[in-house]
């Protein structure tokens, strides 16, 4: 059974997806075509309120919780206390793209709307969610929306965290109208499953010409800041054997860590994205280099193995050369597995409807990783053209957006109507 | 014959060297203990005038040329038109050390003074010189003093060159009182030899516990700015085989060029002192890296061979990876050989007087390289502790300063009195 081909109107409605994405993404649009909806900003609030009106106008119960997560509830006829929660986040990075977060909200809204129009109320409750925050662009924390639903954060956390202007999260929240006295607590105990659809932000689907990615794992991350001390000296008068050249040693390390990663496992990704040398002058040997290291994989022991080996190699070489090294670990996030049954079901649905699908690992963080430790969770991707993300150049083809909604309709049907 | 042990007064006078270095270095002293005598500045002029007075007070004819080079002339009795010119430069880098330039002037002055007191006028004319400029710290050109003497520069060059405040070299020169109408032309045709004594600015003499370095060559230099273009992308979602990581490729190149230099020749020195990445963010793959490359050796064909190989290697790898590279050469200075006979004589003199001596290559530029293409030239080094140079921390032991003067007395005796 292919739900959307049964009636021409359904197909017509799916075709609305691009229009609706453009509509929601237009809130906070910048001159460059990028979007700015930082948490609790004016544009953010306008977007949430406009979305609330649209949800309401389509027959759902629309409500906010006290941190500003927006819900559209379609109560179940048989299991109203078992909620299938589906959606994504409304906030953006600074000058972000149109699809990141927005597409997931629109897809969930559209799929639920079509199901409701066709089949009436589901057996299990479906709630669409527009999560208030995921990116960490305004305040130095991420997943404020999903974190409050799942109990990772509480309102107390909002007091001490400040934006670059010194405004606390609590103050910004109140200023946007979100008073715990007026709204219900964000914490939930009734979530039966969380289903998130999102753009890939990578190029695997685009390069493999696949419409849907079913995510098995969201990777674990390790981040380090590595500082090598050398000896700053004259580039002309210091023979090579007498040198303690920090740029040269950093290069040796970066070459080593890259080659090692390539050999160890095809799903391992490592990045040195930042490098700074001192004094950074052409004719002076560098006395100090600091570089970042970002390591990601879905298998925690493999992350341990890789990082331990690097640390041992760096330490022994630096000791041998009498060039002190400081390896500062500042992020350690464990991999999160998506629910295997839910993920398998999403793939079955796609295959049933002749929509290309493949398994994927998510190299980026998503709200699904917060839910993944709290309830059965599935994360589905649609392609990002050339993998471009967090940029006004972000783009997903209309056909892929439609395929995403097409899969989600049938997937939510399986989860909530059968 | 050891001239200085013949009379106690000579030894006593040699011991003045440190006091005299401190005296001359005190002009333009900064709060950090560094020296600032930028060309034609007030401190620079005070130093030259004070030195002129002292030269005069010791029985020499003291005079300036029209660019501000200061001479102390002791006319020869037999060959007065064949001048042995000896000295170094009075200017400093910003916050430079006490010895760089100053020691060479003081050593030449002291050696000539002692010879004159003991033996009267020489057969050949000796002139002490305090060259007006070598470092290129105020104006974007180097060797203005020696360049004017040898004809490398003329006064016309002073019109278009400006300091960071927009003052032309010509204006600054006039403001300091150096008017071509008032002073003699700097160009000379009577220089029989140029003898420069200088601190090594490297650590070979210090590490090998040697007092005197007899320089065979001043190295040639090649400098490049190398820019690699990659593709800026998400650190988590871009699998390794799909990456065009500019930091990773730059590291491969820097590792390669360092290892290759170490293998090719022990006197080859190569330095990547500056590296800048874009966007230089920990969780974004670098889309661009620019780094400097400084290559020095005394053998021009070897410089060619090394640089050509690098360019070929970089170009072919970058083509293979479809990551454009721009290799911009912006400096090409040929090696300059010192006069072999003069250099050999300096070593013989040192050995005769039981002062440790070794052959050296100068990795830094000196006025001697300008004279080296114009007349027979010798360049002698004394140690720089730990090789530190262009810094208030620059230091040479008293014993080494004295050994330098000791050698210079006997060396000038051989050149001008026999």
PDB file of C-alpha atoms in Angstrom, chain B residues 3 27 31 36 45 49 62 87 90 96 113 124 151 183 188 207 222 230 241 247 257 284 293 313 360 371 375:
ATOM      1  CA  UNK B   3     101.456  41.585  19.391  1.00  0.00           C
ATOM      2  CA  UNK B  27      72.494  54.831  22.389  1.00  0.00           C
ATOM      3  CA  UNK B  31      63.269  49.778  28.734  1.00  0.00           C
ATOM      4  CA  UNK B  36      66.641  50.914  18.857  1.00  0.00           C
ATOM      5  CA  UNK B  45      72.488  60.178  14.890  1.00  0.00           C
ATOM      6  CA  UNK B  49      78.244  61.699  16.301  1.00  0.00           C
ATOM      7  CA  UNK B  62      86.861  61.234  11.059  1.00  0.00           C
ATOM      8  CA  UNK B  87      83.848  47.719  10.469  1.00  0.00           C
ATOM      9  CA  UNK B  90      75.455  50.955  13.573  1.00  0.00           C
ATOM     10  CA  UNK B  96      67.714  44.500  18.938  1.00  0.00           C
ATOM     11  CA  UNK B 113      93.860  52.243  17.723  1.00  0.00           C
ATOM     12  CA  UNK B 124      98.305  50.690   3.537  1.00  0.00           C
ATOM     13  CA  UNK B 151      77.454  51.252  -6.193  1.00  0.00           C
ATOM     14  CA  UNK B 183      79.296  65.591   2.225  1.00  0.00           C
ATOM     15  CA  UNK B 188      84.482  54.306  -3.449  1.00  0.00           C
ATOM     16  CA  UNK B 207      77.946  24.667  20.823  1.00  0.00           C
ATOM     17  CA  UNK B 222      65.093  31.436  -1.744  1.00  0.00           C
ATOM     18  CA  UNK B 230      41.096  22.597  -0.375  1.00  0.00           C
ATOM     19  CA  UNK B 241      38.238   9.749   1.060  1.00  0.00           C
ATOM     20  CA  UNK B 247      45.921  21.482   6.666  1.00  0.00           C
ATOM     21  CA  UNK B 257      60.385  19.147   2.622  1.00  0.00           C
ATOM     22  CA  UNK B 284      35.661  22.506  10.075  1.00  0.00           C
ATOM     23  CA  UNK B 293      59.236  28.516   2.881  1.00  0.00           C
ATOM     24  CA  UNK B 313      56.515  17.060  -6.000  1.00  0.00           C
ATOM     25  CA  UNK B 360      81.648  28.469   8.905  1.00  0.00           C
ATOM     26  CA  UNK B 371      81.372  43.938  -0.409  1.00  0.00           C
ATOM     27  CA  UNK B 375      86.280  43.573  -3.491  1.00  0.00           C
TER      28      UNK B 375
END
